Amino acid sequence: MSKKILILAGDGIGPEVMTEVKRIISWMNARGLTDFTVSEGLVGGSAYDVHGVPLADETMAEAMDADAVLLGAVGGPKWDSLDFSVKPERGLLRLRKEMELFANLRPALVFDALAEASSLKLDIVKGLDIMIVRELTGGVYFGQPRGITTLENGERQGLNTQVYTTSEIVRIAEVAFDLAYKRGKKVHSVEKANVMESGLLWREEVQKLRDARYGDIALEHMYADNCAMQLVRNPKQFDVIVTDNLFGDLLSDCAAMLTGSLGMLPSASIGADIGGGKRRAMYEPVHGSAPDIAGQGKANPLACILSYSMMLRYSFGMLDVADMLDNAVQDVLNQGIRTGDIMQAGATLVGTSGMGDALLKALEARA
Ligand code: IPM
Ligand code: MG
């Protein structure tokens, strides 16, 4: 039966990289490897320009109804001065919240062909394979109370609330432990239990869950500042890292850069079982809208393409097709084909569509 994919390309380089993904989807459909019906909508600044809001209600409804959502990127200088409530990022956060996508999986994988592109020494990153599991619908991103008010003395005050409940912690820790079972059976749980009560609760609940149900998993607790330091000192000590929304945002950018470029990193955001084994899910590259290179045909489409591969894997269980796509990405890198962000001496520089061409060729060769 045909599956419904909603594509929200967004702003900046979003539409450019998404064009390459659409070519791959068409190719796979034509080959009979997949049977996807694709529809498209607006999110972020591009939605604001048309609807006056960064995500229209109709688009939200379509996302709720889709079997999976693929998102490009949101934001850009054009919309920087908008009121907070209609900033492009609010569109993305609304999708995450209303679809209840509490588990954000951000793999940081160093491709052999790119190990030298890392700013760290080769032996520190070669073979690196970390999975960051970021809580995505709670914490300071959504905690109440929040806002900017004027105090009696005339000073202005900005307020946000970091808050977690037991069930929020337990469900994200379950995701991390379940993933660790299929990997290196090691989880680092990251918070600031030394200064935050929400961090202390996090630590206690994760440990309790490990002791009750995941005895085979090695669990270590780490403060977030130390984790940032350890990620650049000795990243291979990590297998799965589970952390809250804000620390996950920071640490995943840091981990991504270990791999050489933000342009390579995909992510999956997954919700709870909503019946019949179905989970809502949204897939997006970790990189942003990159306004500095938008519209120039230079952007690396691989993070978005690998996000589509995660969709094949996690939403549809099409492991063979996902492997084929991941392998085709490896082929292209091994052929020395590079966009500007991962360019190396002696390699062949291509633009966004050139990378798409090379990938389709590699897929043809593997099909
Ligand atoms: C990310 C981004 C978003 C976040 C922004 C665009 C709202 O940085 O997905 O990591 O902070 O979560
Ligand atoms: Mg981020």
Coordinates of C-alpha atoms and ligand atoms in Angstrom, one line a residue:
M1 CA 0.0 0.0 0.0
S2 CA 1.2 3.5 -0.9
K3 CA 2.7 5.5 2.0
K4 CA 2.2 9.2 2.4
I5 CA 5.3 11.4 2.7
L6 CA 4.9 15.1 3.4
I7 CA 7.9 17.2 2.3
L8 CA 8.5 20.5 4.0
A9 CA 11.5 21.9 2.3
G10 CA 11.5 25.2 4.3
D11 CA 14.0 28.1 3.8
G12 CA 17.5 28.8 2.6
I13 CA 19.2 25.7 1.3
G14 CA 16.3 23.5 2.4
P15 CA 14.5 23.6 -1.1
E16 CA 17.9 23.0 -2.9
V17 CA 18.9 19.9 -0.9
M18 CA 15.3 18.6 -1.0
T19 CA 15.3 18.7 -4.8
E20 CA 18.0 16.0 -4.8
V21 CA 16.0 13.9 -2.3
K22 CA 12.9 14.2 -4.5
R23 CA 14.9 12.8 -7.5
I24 CA 15.9 9.8 -5.4
I25 CA 12.4 9.2 -4.2
S26 CA 11.2 9.3 -7.9
W27 CA 14.0 7.0 -8.9
M28 CA 13.1 4.5 -6.1
N29 CA 9.4 4.7 -7.0
A30 CA 10.1 4.1 -10.7
R31 CA 12.2 1.1 -9.8
G32 CA 9.4 -0.4 -7.7
L33 CA 11.6 -0.3 -4.6
T34 CA 9.2 2.1 -2.9
D35 CA 5.6 3.2 -3.3
F36 CA 5.5 6.7 -1.9
T37 CA 3.0 9.4 -2.5
V38 CA 4.6 12.7 -2.0
S39 CA 2.9 16.0 -1.1
E40 CA 4.6 19.3 -0.2
G41 CA 3.9 22.1 2.1
L42 CA 5.5 25.3 3.5
V43 CA 7.2 25.7 6.9
G44 CA 9.3 28.5 8.4
G45 CA 9.9 31.9 6.8
S46 CA 8.5 30.7 3.4
A47 CA 5.2 29.8 5.2
Y48 CA 5.2 33.1 7.0
D49 CA 5.5 35.0 3.7
V50 CA 2.4 33.2 2.4
H51 CA 0.3 32.6 5.4
G52 CA 1.6 35.1 8.0
V53 CA 2.5 32.1 10.3
P54 CA 5.5 29.8 10.2
L55 CA 3.2 26.7 9.9
A56 CA -0.4 26.8 8.7
D57 CA -3.0 24.7 10.4
E58 CA -3.7 22.8 7.2
T59 CA 0.0 21.9 6.9
M60 CA 0.0 20.8 10.6
A61 CA -3.0 18.6 9.9
E62 CA -1.3 17.1 6.8
A63 CA 1.8 16.3 9.0
M64 CA -0.4 14.6 11.5
D65 CA -1.9 12.5 8.8
A66 CA 1.3 11.6 6.9
D67 CA 3.2 8.3 7.4
A68 CA 6.4 10.4 7.6
V69 CA 7.5 14.0 7.3
L70 CA 10.8 15.1 5.6
L71 CA 11.9 18.6 6.5
G72 CA 14.7 20.7 5.0
A73 CA 15.6 23.7 7.2
V74 CA 14.0 26.8 8.5
G75 CA 15.1 30.4 9.2
G76 CA 17.2 33.2 7.7
P77 CA 18.1 36.8 8.2
K78 CA 15.0 38.0 6.3
W79 CA 12.8 36.9 9.2
D80 CA 15.2 37.7 12.1
S81 CA 13.3 40.7 13.3
L82 CA 9.8 39.0 13.3
D83 CA 7.9 38.8 16.6
F84 CA 9.1 35.7 18.5
S85 CA 5.7 34.0 18.2
V86 CA 5.9 33.8 14.4
K87 CA 9.7 33.3 13.9
P88 CA 10.5 30.5 11.4
E89 CA 11.7 28.2 14.2
R90 CA 8.3 28.2 15.8
G91 CA 7.0 26.3 12.9
L92 CA 9.5 23.5 13.4
L93 CA 8.9 23.5 17.2
R94 CA 5.1 23.3 16.6
L95 CA 5.6 20.2 14.4
R96 CA 7.8 18.5 17.1
K97 CA 5.4 19.3 19.9
E98 CA 2.0 18.5 18.2
M99 CA 3.4 15.3 16.6
E100 CA 4.9 14.5 20.1
L101 CA 8.2 13.7 18.6
F102 CA 10.0 13.2 21.9
A103 CA 12.9 11.2 20.7
N104 CA 15.5 12.8 18.4
L105 CA 18.2 10.5 17.1
R106 CA 21.3 12.2 15.8
P107 CA 24.0 9.8 14.6
A108 CA 27.5 11.1 14.3
L109 CA 29.3 8.8 12.0
V110 CA 32.7 9.4 10.4
F111 CA 32.9 8.1 6.9
D112 CA 36.3 6.7 6.2
A113 CA 36.6 8.8 3.1
L114 CA 36.0 12.0 5.1
A115 CA 38.0 11.3 8.3
E116 CA 40.6 13.8 7.2
A117 CA 37.9 16.5 6.8
S118 CA 37.5 16.6 10.6
S119 CA 39.2 19.4 12.5
L120 CA 40.4 16.8 15.0
K121 CA 43.3 14.4 14.4
L122 CA 42.6 11.4 12.2
D123 CA 43.2 8.7 14.9
I124 CA 40.8 10.5 17.3
V125 CA 37.8 10.4 14.9
K126 CA 38.5 7.5 12.4
G127 CA 35.7 4.9 12.8
L128 CA 33.7 7.2 15.1
D129 CA 30.1 6.1 15.5
I130 CA 28.0 7.8 18.2
M131 CA 24.3 8.0 18.5
I132 CA 23.0 11.1 20.4
V133 CA 19.4 10.6 21.7
R134 CA 18.1 14.0 22.4
E135 CA 14.8 14.6 24.3
L136 CA 12.8 16.9 21.9
T137 CA 9.4 17.9 23.3
G138 CA 10.3 19.0 26.9
G139 CA 12.8 20.9 28.9
V140 CA 13.5 24.6 28.6
Y141 CA 12.3 24.6 25.0
F142 CA 8.7 24.3 26.1
G143 CA 8.7 24.7 29.9
Q144 CA 6.2 27.1 31.5
P145 CA 6.3 29.8 32.8
R146 CA 8.2 31.7 30.0
G147 CA 8.3 35.1 28.5
I148 CA 9.7 38.6 28.8
T149 CA 8.1 40.9 31.4
T150 CA 8.9 44.3 32.9
L151 CA 9.5 44.3 36.6
E152 CA 8.3 46.9 39.1
N153 CA 11.7 48.6 39.1
G154 CA 11.5 49.0 35.3
E155 CA 14.0 46.3 34.5
R156 CA 13.0 43.8 31.9
Q157 CA 13.2 40.1 32.8
G158 CA 13.5 37.1 30.4
L159 CA 12.2 33.8 31.9
N160 CA 12.4 30.2 30.7
T161 CA 11.8 27.1 32.8
Q162 CA 13.7 23.8 32.7
V163 CA 11.3 21.1 33.7
Y164 CA 11.1 17.3 33.3
T165 CA 8.7 14.7 34.7
T166 CA 9.5 11.0 35.5
S167 CA 7.5 9.8 32.4
E168 CA 9.3 12.1 30.1
I169 CA 12.7 10.9 31.3
V170 CA 11.8 7.3 31.3
R171 CA 10.4 7.2 27.8
I172 CA 13.6 8.9 26.3
A173 CA 15.9 6.7 28.3
E174 CA 14.0 3.6 27.1
V175 CA 14.8 4.7 23.5
A176 CA 18.4 5.1 24.4
F177 CA 18.7 1.7 26.1
D178 CA 16.9 -0.1 23.3
L179 CA 19.2 1.5 20.7
A180 CA 22.2 0.6 22.8
Y181 CA 21.2 -3.1 22.8
K182 CA 21.7 -3.1 19.0
R183 CA 25.0 -1.2 19.2
G184 CA 27.8 -1.2 21.8
K185 CA 25.5 -1.7 24.9
K186 CA 26.9 1.5 26.5
V187 CA 24.9 4.6 27.5
H188 CA 26.1 7.9 28.8
S189 CA 23.3 9.9 30.4
V190 CA 24.2 13.6 30.4
E191 CA 22.8 16.4 32.6
K192 CA 23.9 18.9 35.2
A193 CA 22.8 17.1 38.4
N194 CA 25.4 19.2 40.3
V195 CA 23.4 22.4 39.8
M196 CA 19.9 21.5 38.6
E197 CA 17.1 19.6 40.3
S198 CA 15.7 18.6 36.9
G199 CA 19.2 17.1 36.2
L200 CA 19.2 15.2 39.5
L201 CA 15.8 13.7 38.8
W202 CA 17.1 12.8 35.3
R203 CA 20.1 11.0 36.8
E204 CA 18.0 9.1 39.4
E205 CA 15.3 8.0 37.0
V206 CA 17.7 6.8 34.3
Q207 CA 19.7 4.8 36.8
K208 CA 16.4 3.3 38.2
L209 CA 15.3 2.2 34.8
R210 CA 18.7 0.7 34.0
D211 CA 18.7 -1.3 37.2
A212 CA 15.1 -2.5 36.8
R213 CA 15.1 -3.4 33.1
Y214 CA 18.4 -3.0 31.3
G215 CA 20.9 -4.8 33.4
D216 CA 23.1 -5.7 30.4
I217 CA 23.7 -2.1 29.5
A218 CA 26.7 -0.2 30.9
L219 CA 25.4 3.1 32.2
E220 CA 27.5 6.1 33.0
H221 CA 26.4 9.6 34.2
M222 CA 28.2 12.6 33.0
Y223 CA 27.9 16.3 33.5
A224 CA 27.1 18.2 30.3
D225 CA 30.1 20.4 30.4
N226 CA 32.4 17.5 30.9
C227 CA 30.6 15.7 28.0
A228 CA 31.4 18.6 25.7
M229 CA 35.0 18.4 26.7
Q230 CA 35.2 14.6 26.3
L231 CA 33.6 14.8 22.9
V232 CA 36.5 16.7 21.5
R233 CA 39.1 14.9 23.7
N234 CA 38.2 11.3 23.2
P235 CA 34.9 10.9 21.3
K236 CA 35.3 7.1 20.7
Q237 CA 34.6 6.5 24.4
F238 CA 30.9 7.1 23.6
D239 CA 28.3 4.8 22.1
V240 CA 24.9 6.2 22.9
I241 CA 24.4 9.5 24.7
V242 CA 21.0 10.4 26.1
T243 CA 20.4 13.9 27.2
D244 CA 17.8 16.7 27.4
N245 CA 16.5 19.0 24.8
L246 CA 18.9 21.9 25.3
F247 CA 22.1 19.9 26.1
G248 CA 21.2 17.7 23.1
D249 CA 21.0 20.7 20.8
L250 CA 24.5 21.8 21.8
L251 CA 26.2 18.4 22.0
S252 CA 24.8 17.2 18.7
D253 CA 26.3 20.2 16.9
C254 CA 29.6 19.5 18.6
A255 CA 29.4 15.8 17.7
A256 CA 28.4 16.6 14.1
M257 CA 31.5 18.7 13.6
L258 CA 33.7 15.8 14.7
T259 CA 32.6 14.1 11.5
G260 CA 34.0 16.8 9.3
S261 CA 30.9 18.7 8.3
L262 CA 27.4 19.6 9.5
G263 CA 26.5 18.9 5.9
M264 CA 26.7 15.1 6.4
L265 CA 24.5 14.6 9.5
P266 CA 20.9 13.3 9.4
S267 CA 18.4 13.0 12.2
A268 CA 15.2 11.3 13.0
S269 CA 12.5 12.5 15.4
I270 CA 10.1 9.8 16.5
G271 CA 7.0 9.8 18.6
A272 CA 5.3 7.2 20.7
D273 CA 3.3 4.2 19.3
I274 CA -0.1 5.7 18.3
G275 CA -1.6 2.3 17.8
G276 CA -1.0 -0.6 15.4
G277 CA 2.7 -0.1 15.7
K278 CA 2.5 3.2 14.0
R279 CA 4.6 6.1 15.2
R280 CA 4.6 9.6 13.9
A281 CA 8.0 10.6 12.7
M282 CA 9.9 13.5 11.0
Y283 CA 13.3 13.4 9.4
E284 CA 15.6 16.4 8.9
P285 CA 19.2 17.2 8.4
V286 CA 21.0 18.6 11.5
H287 CA 22.3 21.6 9.5
G288 CA 20.3 24.8 9.3
S289 CA 19.2 26.9 6.4
A290 CA 22.8 28.2 5.7
P291 CA 21.7 31.6 4.3
D292 CA 25.3 32.4 3.4
I293 CA 25.3 29.9 0.6
A294 CA 21.5 29.6 -0.1
G295 CA 20.5 29.9 -3.7
Q296 CA 23.9 29.2 -5.1
G297 CA 23.6 25.5 -5.8
K298 CA 26.5 24.8 -3.5
A299 CA 24.9 23.1 -0.5
N300 CA 25.7 19.5 0.4
P301 CA 22.5 17.4 0.0
L302 CA 23.9 14.3 1.7
A303 CA 22.5 15.1 5.2
C304 CA 19.0 15.4 3.8
I305 CA 19.5 12.3 1.7
L306 CA 20.7 10.4 4.7
S307 CA 17.7 11.7 6.6
Y308 CA 15.5 10.1 4.0
S309 CA 17.5 6.9 4.4
M310 CA 16.7 7.0 8.2
M311 CA 13.0 7.3 7.1
L312 CA 13.3 4.2 5.1
R313 CA 14.9 2.4 8.0
Y314 CA 12.9 3.7 11.0
S315 CA 9.4 4.4 9.6
F316 CA 9.1 1.8 7.0
G317 CA 11.5 -1.0 8.0
M318 CA 13.0 -1.0 4.5
L319 CA 16.4 -1.9 5.7
D320 CA 17.7 -3.2 2.3
V321 CA 16.7 0.0 0.4
A322 CA 18.2 2.1 3.2
D323 CA 21.4 0.1 3.1
M324 CA 21.5 0.5 -0.6
L325 CA 21.2 4.3 -0.3
D326 CA 23.8 4.5 2.5
N327 CA 26.2 2.4 0.4
A328 CA 25.7 4.6 -2.6
V329 CA 26.6 7.6 -0.5
Q330 CA 29.8 5.8 0.5
D331 CA 30.5 5.0 -3.1
V332 CA 30.2 8.6 -4.1
L333 CA 32.5 9.7 -1.3
N334 CA 35.0 6.9 -2.2
Q335 CA 35.0 8.2 -5.8
G336 CA 36.3 11.5 -4.4
I337 CA 33.2 13.5 -5.3
R338 CA 32.8 16.4 -2.9
T339 CA 30.7 19.5 -2.3
G340 CA 32.5 22.6 -1.0
D341 CA 32.0 21.9 2.7
I342 CA 33.9 18.5 2.5
M343 CA 36.3 19.4 -0.3
Q344 CA 39.8 17.9 0.0
A345 CA 42.9 18.3 -2.2
G346 CA 42.7 16.1 -5.3
A347 CA 38.9 15.6 -5.0
T348 CA 36.3 16.6 -7.6
L349 CA 34.3 19.6 -6.5
V350 CA 30.6 19.4 -7.4
G351 CA 27.5 21.5 -6.6
T352 CA 24.2 20.3 -5.1
S353 CA 22.8 18.8 -8.3
G354 CA 26.2 17.4 -9.2
M355 CA 26.1 15.4 -6.0
G356 CA 22.6 14.3 -6.8
D357 CA 23.7 13.2 -10.2
A358 CA 26.6 11.2 -8.8
L359 CA 24.4 9.5 -6.2
L360 CA 21.8 8.5 -8.8
K361 CA 24.5 7.0 -10.9
A362 CA 25.8 5.1 -7.8
L363 CA 22.3 3.8 -7.1
E364 CA 21.9 2.7 -10.8
A365 CA 25.2 0.8 -10.4
R366 CA 23.9 -1.0 -7.3
A367 CA 20.3 -1.7 -8.4
Ligands
IPM1 C1 18.2 21.9 15.8 C2 18.0 23.4 15.6 C3 16.7 23.8 16.2 C4 16.7 23.5 17.7 C5 16.3 25.2 15.9 C6 16.3 25.5 14.5 C7 15.0 25.6 16.6 O1 19.1 24.0 16.2 O2 17.3 21.1 15.4 O3 19.2 21.5 16.4 O4 17.2 24.4 18.5 O5 16.3 22.5 18.1
MG2 MG 20.7 22.8 16.9

